[in-house]
CSV table of C-alpha atoms in Angstrom, one decimal:
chain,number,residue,atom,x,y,z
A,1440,UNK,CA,280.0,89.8,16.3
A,1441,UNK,CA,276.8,89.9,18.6
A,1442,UNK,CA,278.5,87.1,21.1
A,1443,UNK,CA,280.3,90.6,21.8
A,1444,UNK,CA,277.4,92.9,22.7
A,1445,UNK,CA,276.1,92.6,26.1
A,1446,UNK,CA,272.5,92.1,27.3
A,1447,UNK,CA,270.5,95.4,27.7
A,1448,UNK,CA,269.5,96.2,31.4
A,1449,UNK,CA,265.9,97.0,32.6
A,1450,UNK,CA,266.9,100.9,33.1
A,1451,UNK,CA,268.3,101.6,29.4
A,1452,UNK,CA,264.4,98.8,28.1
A,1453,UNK,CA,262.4,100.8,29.7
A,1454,UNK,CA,263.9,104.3,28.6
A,1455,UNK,CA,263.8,103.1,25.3
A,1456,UNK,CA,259.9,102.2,25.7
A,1457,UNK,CA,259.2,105.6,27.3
A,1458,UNK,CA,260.5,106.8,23.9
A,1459,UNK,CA,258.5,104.7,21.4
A,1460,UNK,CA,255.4,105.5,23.7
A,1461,UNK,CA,255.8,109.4,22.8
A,1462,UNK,CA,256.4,108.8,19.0
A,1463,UNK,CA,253.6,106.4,19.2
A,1464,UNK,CA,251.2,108.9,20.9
A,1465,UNK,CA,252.6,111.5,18.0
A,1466,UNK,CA,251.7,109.4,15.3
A,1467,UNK,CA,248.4,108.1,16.5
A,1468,UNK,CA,247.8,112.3,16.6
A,1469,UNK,CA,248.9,112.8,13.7
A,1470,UNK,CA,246.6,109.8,11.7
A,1471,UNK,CA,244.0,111.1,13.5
A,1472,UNK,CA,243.9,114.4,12.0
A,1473,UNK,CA,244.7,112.8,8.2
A,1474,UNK,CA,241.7,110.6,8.7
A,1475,UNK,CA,239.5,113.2,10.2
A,1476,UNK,CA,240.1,115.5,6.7
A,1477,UNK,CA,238.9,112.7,5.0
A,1478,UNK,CA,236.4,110.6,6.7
A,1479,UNK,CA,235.1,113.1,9.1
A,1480,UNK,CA,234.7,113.4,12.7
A,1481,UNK,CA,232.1,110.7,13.1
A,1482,UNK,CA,234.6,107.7,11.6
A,1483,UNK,CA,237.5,109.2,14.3
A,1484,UNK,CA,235.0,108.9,17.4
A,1485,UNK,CA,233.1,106.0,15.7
A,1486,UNK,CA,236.7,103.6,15.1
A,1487,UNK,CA,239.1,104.5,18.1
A,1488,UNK,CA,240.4,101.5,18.7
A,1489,UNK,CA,241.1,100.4,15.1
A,1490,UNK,CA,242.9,103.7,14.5
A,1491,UNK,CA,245.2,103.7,17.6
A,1492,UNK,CA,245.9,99.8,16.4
A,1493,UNK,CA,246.8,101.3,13.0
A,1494,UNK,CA,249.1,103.7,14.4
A,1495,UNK,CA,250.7,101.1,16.3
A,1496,UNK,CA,251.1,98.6,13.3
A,1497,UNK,CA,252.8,101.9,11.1
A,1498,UNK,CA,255.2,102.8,13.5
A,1499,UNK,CA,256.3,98.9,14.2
A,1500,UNK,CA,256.1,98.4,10.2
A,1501,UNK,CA,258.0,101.2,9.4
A,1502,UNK,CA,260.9,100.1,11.9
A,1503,UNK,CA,260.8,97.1,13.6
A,1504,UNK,CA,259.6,94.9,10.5
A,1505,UNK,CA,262.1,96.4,7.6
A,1506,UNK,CA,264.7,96.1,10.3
A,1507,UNK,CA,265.3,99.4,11.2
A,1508,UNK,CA,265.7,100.9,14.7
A,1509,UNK,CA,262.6,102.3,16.5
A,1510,UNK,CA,263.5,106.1,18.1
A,1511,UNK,CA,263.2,105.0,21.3
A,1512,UNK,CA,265.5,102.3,20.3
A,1513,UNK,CA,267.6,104.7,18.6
A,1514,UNK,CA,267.8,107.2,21.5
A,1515,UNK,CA,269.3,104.7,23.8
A,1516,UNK,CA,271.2,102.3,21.3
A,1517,UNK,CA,269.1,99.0,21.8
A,1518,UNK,CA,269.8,96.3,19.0
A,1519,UNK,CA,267.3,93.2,18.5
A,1520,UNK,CA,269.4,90.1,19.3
A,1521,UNK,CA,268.1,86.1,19.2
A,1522,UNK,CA,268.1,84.6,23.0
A,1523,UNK,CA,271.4,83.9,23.0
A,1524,UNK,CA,272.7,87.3,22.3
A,1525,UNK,CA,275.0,85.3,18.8
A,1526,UNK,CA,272.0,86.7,15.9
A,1527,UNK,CA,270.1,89.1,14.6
A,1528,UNK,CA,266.3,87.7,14.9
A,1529,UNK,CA,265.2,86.9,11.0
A,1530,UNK,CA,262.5,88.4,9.1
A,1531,UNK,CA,259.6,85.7,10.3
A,1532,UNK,CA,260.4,86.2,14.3
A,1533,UNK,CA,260.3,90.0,13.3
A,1534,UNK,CA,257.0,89.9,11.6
A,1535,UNK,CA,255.5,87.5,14.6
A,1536,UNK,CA,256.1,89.5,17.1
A,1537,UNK,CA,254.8,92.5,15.3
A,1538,UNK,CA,251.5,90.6,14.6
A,1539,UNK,CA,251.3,89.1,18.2
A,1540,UNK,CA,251.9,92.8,20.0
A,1541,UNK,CA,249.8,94.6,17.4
A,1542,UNK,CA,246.5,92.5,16.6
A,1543,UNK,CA,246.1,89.9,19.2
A,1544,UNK,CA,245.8,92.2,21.9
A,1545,UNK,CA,243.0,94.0,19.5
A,1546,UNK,CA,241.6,90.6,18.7
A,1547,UNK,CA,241.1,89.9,22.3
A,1548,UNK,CA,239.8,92.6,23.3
A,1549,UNK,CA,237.0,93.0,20.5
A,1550,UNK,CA,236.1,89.3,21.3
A,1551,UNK,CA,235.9,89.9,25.6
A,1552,UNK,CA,233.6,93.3,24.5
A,1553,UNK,CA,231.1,91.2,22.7
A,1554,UNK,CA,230.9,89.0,25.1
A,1555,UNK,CA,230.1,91.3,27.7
A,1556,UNK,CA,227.3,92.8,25.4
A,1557,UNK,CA,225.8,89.4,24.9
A,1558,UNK,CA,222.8,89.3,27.7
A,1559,UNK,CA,223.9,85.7,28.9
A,1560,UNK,CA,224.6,86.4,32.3
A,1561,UNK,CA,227.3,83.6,31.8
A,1562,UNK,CA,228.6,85.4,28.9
A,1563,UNK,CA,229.2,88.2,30.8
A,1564,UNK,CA,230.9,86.7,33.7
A,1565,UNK,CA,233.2,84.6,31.5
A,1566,UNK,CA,234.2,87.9,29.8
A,1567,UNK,CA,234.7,89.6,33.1
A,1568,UNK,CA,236.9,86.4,34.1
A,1569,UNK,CA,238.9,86.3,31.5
A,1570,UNK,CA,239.8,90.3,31.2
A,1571,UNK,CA,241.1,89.9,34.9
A,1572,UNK,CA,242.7,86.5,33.4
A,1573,UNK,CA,244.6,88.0,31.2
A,1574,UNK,CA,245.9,91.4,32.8
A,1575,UNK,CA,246.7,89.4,35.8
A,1576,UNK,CA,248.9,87.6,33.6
A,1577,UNK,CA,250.2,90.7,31.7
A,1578,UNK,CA,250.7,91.9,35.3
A,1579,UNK,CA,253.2,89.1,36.1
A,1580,UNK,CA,255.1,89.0,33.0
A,1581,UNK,CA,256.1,92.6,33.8
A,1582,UNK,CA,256.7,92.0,37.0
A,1583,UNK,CA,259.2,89.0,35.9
A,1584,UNK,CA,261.0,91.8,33.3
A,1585,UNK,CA,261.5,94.0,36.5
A,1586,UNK,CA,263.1,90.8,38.3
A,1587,UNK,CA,265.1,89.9,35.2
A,1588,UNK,CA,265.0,92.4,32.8
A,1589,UNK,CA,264.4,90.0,29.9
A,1590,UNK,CA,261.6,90.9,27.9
A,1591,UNK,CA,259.6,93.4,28.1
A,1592,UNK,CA,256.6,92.9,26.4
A,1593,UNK,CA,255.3,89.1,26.3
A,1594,UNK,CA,255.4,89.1,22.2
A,1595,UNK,CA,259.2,89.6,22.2
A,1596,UNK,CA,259.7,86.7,24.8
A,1597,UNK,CA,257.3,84.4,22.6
A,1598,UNK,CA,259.3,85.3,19.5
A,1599,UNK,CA,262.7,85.5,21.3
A,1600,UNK,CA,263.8,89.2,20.7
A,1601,UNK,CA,265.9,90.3,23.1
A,1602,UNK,CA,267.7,94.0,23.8
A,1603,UNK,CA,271.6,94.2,23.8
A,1604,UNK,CA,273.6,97.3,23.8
A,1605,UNK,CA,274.5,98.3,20.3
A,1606,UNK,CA,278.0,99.6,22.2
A,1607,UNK,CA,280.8,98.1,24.3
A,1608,UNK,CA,279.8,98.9,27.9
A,1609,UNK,CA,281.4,98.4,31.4
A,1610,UNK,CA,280.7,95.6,33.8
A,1611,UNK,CA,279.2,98.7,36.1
A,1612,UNK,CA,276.5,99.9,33.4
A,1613,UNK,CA,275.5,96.3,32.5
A,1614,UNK,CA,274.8,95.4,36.3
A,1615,UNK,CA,272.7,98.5,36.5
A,1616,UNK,CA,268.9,97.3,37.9
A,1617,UNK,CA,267.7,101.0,39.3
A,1618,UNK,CA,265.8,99.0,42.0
A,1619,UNK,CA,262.8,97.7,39.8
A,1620,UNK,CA,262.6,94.7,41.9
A,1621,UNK,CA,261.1,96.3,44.1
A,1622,UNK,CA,258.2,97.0,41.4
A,1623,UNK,CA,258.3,93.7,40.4
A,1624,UNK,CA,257.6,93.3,44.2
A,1625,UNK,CA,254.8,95.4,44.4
A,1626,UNK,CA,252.8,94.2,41.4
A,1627,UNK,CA,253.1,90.8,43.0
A,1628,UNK,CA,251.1,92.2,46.0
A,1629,UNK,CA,248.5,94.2,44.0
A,1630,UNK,CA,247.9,91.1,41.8
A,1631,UNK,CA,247.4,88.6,44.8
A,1632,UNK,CA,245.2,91.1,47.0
A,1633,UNK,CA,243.4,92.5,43.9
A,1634,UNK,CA,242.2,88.8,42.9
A,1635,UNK,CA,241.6,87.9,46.6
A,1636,UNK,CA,239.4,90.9,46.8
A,1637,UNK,CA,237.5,89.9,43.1
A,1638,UNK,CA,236.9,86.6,44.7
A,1639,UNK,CA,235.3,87.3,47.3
A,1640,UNK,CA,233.3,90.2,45.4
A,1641,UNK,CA,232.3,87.5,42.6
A,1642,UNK,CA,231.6,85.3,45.9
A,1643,UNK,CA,228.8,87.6,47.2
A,1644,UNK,CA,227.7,89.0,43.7
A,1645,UNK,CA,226.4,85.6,42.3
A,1646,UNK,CA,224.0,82.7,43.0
A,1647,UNK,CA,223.8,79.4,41.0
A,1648,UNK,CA,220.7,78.0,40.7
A,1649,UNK,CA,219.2,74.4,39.5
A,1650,UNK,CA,216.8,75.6,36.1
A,1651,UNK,CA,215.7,72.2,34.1
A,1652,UNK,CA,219.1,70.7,34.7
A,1653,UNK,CA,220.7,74.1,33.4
A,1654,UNK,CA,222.9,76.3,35.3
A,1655,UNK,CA,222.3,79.8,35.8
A,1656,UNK,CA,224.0,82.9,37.2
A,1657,UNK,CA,222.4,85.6,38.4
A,1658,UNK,CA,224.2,89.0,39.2
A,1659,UNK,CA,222.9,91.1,42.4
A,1660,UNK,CA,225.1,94.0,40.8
A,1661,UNK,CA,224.2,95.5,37.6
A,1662,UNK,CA,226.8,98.1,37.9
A,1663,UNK,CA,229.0,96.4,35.3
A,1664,UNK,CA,226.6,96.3,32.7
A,1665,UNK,CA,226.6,98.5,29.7
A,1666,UNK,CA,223.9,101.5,29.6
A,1667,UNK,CA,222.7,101.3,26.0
A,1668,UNK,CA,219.7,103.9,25.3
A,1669,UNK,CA,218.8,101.8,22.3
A,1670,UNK,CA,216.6,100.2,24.9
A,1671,UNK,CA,213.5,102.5,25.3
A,1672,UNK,CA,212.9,101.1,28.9
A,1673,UNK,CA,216.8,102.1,30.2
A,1674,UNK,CA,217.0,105.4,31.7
A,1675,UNK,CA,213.4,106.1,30.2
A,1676,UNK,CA,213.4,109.7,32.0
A,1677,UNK,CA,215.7,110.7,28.9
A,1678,UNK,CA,213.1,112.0,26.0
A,1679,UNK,CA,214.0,110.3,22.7
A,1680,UNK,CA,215.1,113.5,21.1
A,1681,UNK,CA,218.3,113.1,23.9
A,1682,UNK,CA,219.2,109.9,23.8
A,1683,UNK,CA,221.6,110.0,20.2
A,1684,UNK,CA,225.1,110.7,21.1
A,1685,UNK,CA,226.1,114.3,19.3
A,1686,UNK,CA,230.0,112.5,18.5
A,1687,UNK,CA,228.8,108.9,16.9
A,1688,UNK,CA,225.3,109.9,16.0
A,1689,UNK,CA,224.3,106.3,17.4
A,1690,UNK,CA,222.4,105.7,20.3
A,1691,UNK,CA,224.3,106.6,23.5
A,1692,UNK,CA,225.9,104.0,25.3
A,1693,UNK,CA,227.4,104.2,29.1
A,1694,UNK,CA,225.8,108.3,28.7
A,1695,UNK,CA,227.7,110.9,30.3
A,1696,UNK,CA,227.7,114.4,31.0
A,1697,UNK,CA,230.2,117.2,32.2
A,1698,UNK,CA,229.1,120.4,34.3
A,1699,UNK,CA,227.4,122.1,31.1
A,1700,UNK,CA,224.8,119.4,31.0
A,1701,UNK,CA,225.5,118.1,27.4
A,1702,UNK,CA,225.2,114.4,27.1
A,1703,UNK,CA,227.5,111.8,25.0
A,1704,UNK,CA,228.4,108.0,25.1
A,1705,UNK,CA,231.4,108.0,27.7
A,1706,UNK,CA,234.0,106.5,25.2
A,1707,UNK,CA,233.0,109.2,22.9
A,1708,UNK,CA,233.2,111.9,24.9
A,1709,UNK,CA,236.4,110.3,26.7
A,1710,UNK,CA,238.1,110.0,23.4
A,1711,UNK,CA,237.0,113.9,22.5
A,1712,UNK,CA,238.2,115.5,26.0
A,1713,UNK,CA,241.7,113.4,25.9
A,1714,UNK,CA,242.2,115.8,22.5
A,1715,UNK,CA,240.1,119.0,23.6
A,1716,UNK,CA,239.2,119.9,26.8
A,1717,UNK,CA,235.9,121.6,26.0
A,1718,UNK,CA,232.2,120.2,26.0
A,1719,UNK,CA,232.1,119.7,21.9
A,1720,UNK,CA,228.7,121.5,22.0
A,1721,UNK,CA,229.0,124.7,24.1
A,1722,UNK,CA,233.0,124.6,24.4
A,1723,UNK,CA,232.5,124.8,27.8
A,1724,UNK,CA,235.2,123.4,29.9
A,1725,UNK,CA,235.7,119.9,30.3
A,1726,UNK,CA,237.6,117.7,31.5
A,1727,UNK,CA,238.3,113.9,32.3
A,1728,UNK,CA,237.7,114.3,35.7
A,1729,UNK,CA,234.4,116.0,35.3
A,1730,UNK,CA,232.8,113.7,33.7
A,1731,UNK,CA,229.7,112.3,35.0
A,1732,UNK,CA,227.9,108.5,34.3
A,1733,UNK,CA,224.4,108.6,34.2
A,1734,UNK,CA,222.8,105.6,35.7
């Protein structure tokens, strides 16, 4: 039966993604406001990461995983096929994928953070090495979708789930591209000039130097680093009283202020204003685009 159905084009993938993005976004909304009830303000702004990787793991358990359809899926009539376009993927390449999209990505992440807070200066640069690394490489796979419009998300294409019209359509709709080469074209550019420009920037921003046989880099710019006021001696101008953050109740890290003056750890603070566009304090107006680093 599925030798029948024809391969989905890029157009009809990425309307469908557009979709489960949305439904995502609801449902990461609507777990925050569940978990918030229960565990209180200070575990939403305290775990943002796990929570949106929750969300993300319900909606794909709830759909992908059982078997079912996602909505975005459902809105534009996308089936799961093998490579071939002959079966329906089994159980096992389901779950993979579901695992590879949802934790790995989390896994990574968490492992490049603590890296970064590590005060090995070679920590650091292999952390920021390997973040460009891998979003180069992200970059690229999406940029080979837009050329072929085979798999959109780099976990499908390791587990081999591919998109096919759940309809009979014409030769017409199937050819249909919508000119994302051209995309495809232009993330090519920004990846070769963005890494040309990195080079040169890691180029001029580190030394090696002969230590007792050991090698050692040394960073001229500190801009990168983390701020974290847990350190008496960083941004000592800041009494003690001021340097909790009101959200986490931790010491503030990266601190960062809008036009009313209140002070919070940027994630925190970046995580609040995404939700509520007013200083959590005063409920003064605030906004993303307000918000100031203090260095």
């Amino acid at each position: 039966m599925f030798k029948l159905l024809s391969f989905a084009n890029a157009p009809a993938i990425v309307r469908a993604n557009q979709k489960d993005s949305y439904f995502e976004s609801r449902l990461h909304n609507q777990l925050l406001d569940v978990v918030k009830a229960i565990k209180g303000s200070h575990f939403v702004h305290k775990y943002p990461e796990e929570l949106r990787t929750l969300a993300t793991a319900l909606y794909l358990c709830l759909t992908t995983l059982v078997g079912s359809k996602t909505l975005g899926e459902e809105y534009v009539d996308l089936v799961y096929v093998s490579r071939d376009g002959r079966k329906i993927p089994k159980f096992a390449s389901r779950f993979g994928f579901v695992v590879a999209y949802v934790l790995f990505p989390y896994a990574v992440r968490q492992l490049l953070q603590k890296l970064k807070s590590q005060q090995s200066r070679l920590a650091q640069l292999v952390s920021g090495v390997s973040y460009m690394n891998v979003m180069d490489l992200l970059n690229l796979h999406l940029a080979l979708f837009y050329f072929t419009g085979k798999y959109y998300q780099f976990a499908k294409r390791l587990f081999g789930l591919r998109y096919a019209f759940g309809y009979r359509v014409d030769k017409n709709q199937q050819g249909a591209r919508g000119n994302y080469e051209l995309l495809g074209l232009l993330i090519i550019f920004q990846t070769v000039f963005k890494n040309v420009a990195n080079l040169r920037k890691l180029w001029g921003a580190t030394e090696t130097v002969q230590d007792s046989g050991d090698l050692i880099y040394r960073f001229r710019d500190q801009t990168s680093d983390v701020i974290d006021l847990a350190d008496p001696k960083v941004l000592p101008y800041l009494p003690e009283a001021s340097r909790t953050c009101m959200l986490c109740l931790s010491p503030m890290k990266d601190p960062s202020c809008g036009e009313c003056g209140h002070v919070f750890c940027w994630k925190c603070v970046l995580d609040w204003v995404k939700e509520r566009q007013e200083c959590p304090l005063c409920r003064a107006k605030m906004r993303e685009s307000q918000l100031l680093p203090l260095r």
